[in-house]
Phi, psi and omega in degrees: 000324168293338172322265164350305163311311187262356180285349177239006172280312174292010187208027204253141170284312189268348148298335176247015186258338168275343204286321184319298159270049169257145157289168187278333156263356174307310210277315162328316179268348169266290171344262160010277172273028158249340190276313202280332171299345195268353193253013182265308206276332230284325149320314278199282167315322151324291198301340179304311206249326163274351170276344165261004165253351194256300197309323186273014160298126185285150168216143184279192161256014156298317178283128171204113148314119174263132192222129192000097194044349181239165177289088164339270191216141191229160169056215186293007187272340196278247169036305160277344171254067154272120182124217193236131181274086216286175185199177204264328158138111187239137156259333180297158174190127195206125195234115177266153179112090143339351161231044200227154147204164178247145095223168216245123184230179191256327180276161198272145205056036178046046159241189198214144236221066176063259165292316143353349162221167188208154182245134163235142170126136230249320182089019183206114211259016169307299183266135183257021182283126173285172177241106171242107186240154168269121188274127160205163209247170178111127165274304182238341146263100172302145165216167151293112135271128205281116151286116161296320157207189205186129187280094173245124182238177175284151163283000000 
């Protein structure tokens, strides 16, 4: 994306009918803050243009969430909830459907938090199998972790 950026800053007509009369650090110091804004937004536009790219995702009537035991969201309704969803914090999670997956984070607001997060739904429409999981962490005492929100996306 910075790339992009500076590659059309150099063929931009007033930009480059100004570049002549700048000193060379002026044009050096525009250069500069256009890489760096392009590396502040350029995540923040990525994640944007894939989430209008997500919305507008076909879902069968095979795909469905399931969210600590009841049906969320199922078929074309998974479409108005594509993205991420606080929850009071659940570990079941169980996703039918080759083309849904969750994921499920312990932290609020979908971030993500070392070990702490998992993705369900397997994503292989080979298998008509749902993927139902209990989320837990632990080595040698396993325990339950609780989701705080969860991430519903497109395959």
């Amino acid at each position: 994306l910075a790339q992009a950026i500076v590659a059309q800053a150099s063929v931009h007509p007033v930009i480059v009918a100004q570049r002549g009369a700048c000193p060379p650090t002026v044009d050096r110091m525009a250069r500069l803050f256009g890489l760096a804004l392009a590396a502040l937004l350029g995540p923040s536009a990525a994640l944007l243009v894939e989430r209008r790219a997500n919305a507008t995702a076909a879902f069968t009537v095979n795909d469905k969430v399931y969210v600590d035991g009841s049906l969320y969201a199922e078929s074309a309704a998974l479409g108005d909830n594509v993205g991420c969803h606080e929850h009071k914090g659940t570990s079941s999670f169980k996703v039918c459907g080759c083309g849904v997956k969750v994921l499920a984070h312990m932290m609020t607001e979908c971030q993500t938090y070392q070990q702490y997060d998992a993705q369900i739904g397997k994503c292989d429409c080979s298998s008509m199998a749902c993927d139902e999981v209990t989320l837990k962490s632990g080595y040698s005492a396993p325990f339950n972790w609780n989701a705080a929100s969860f991430e519903i996306s497109p395959c």
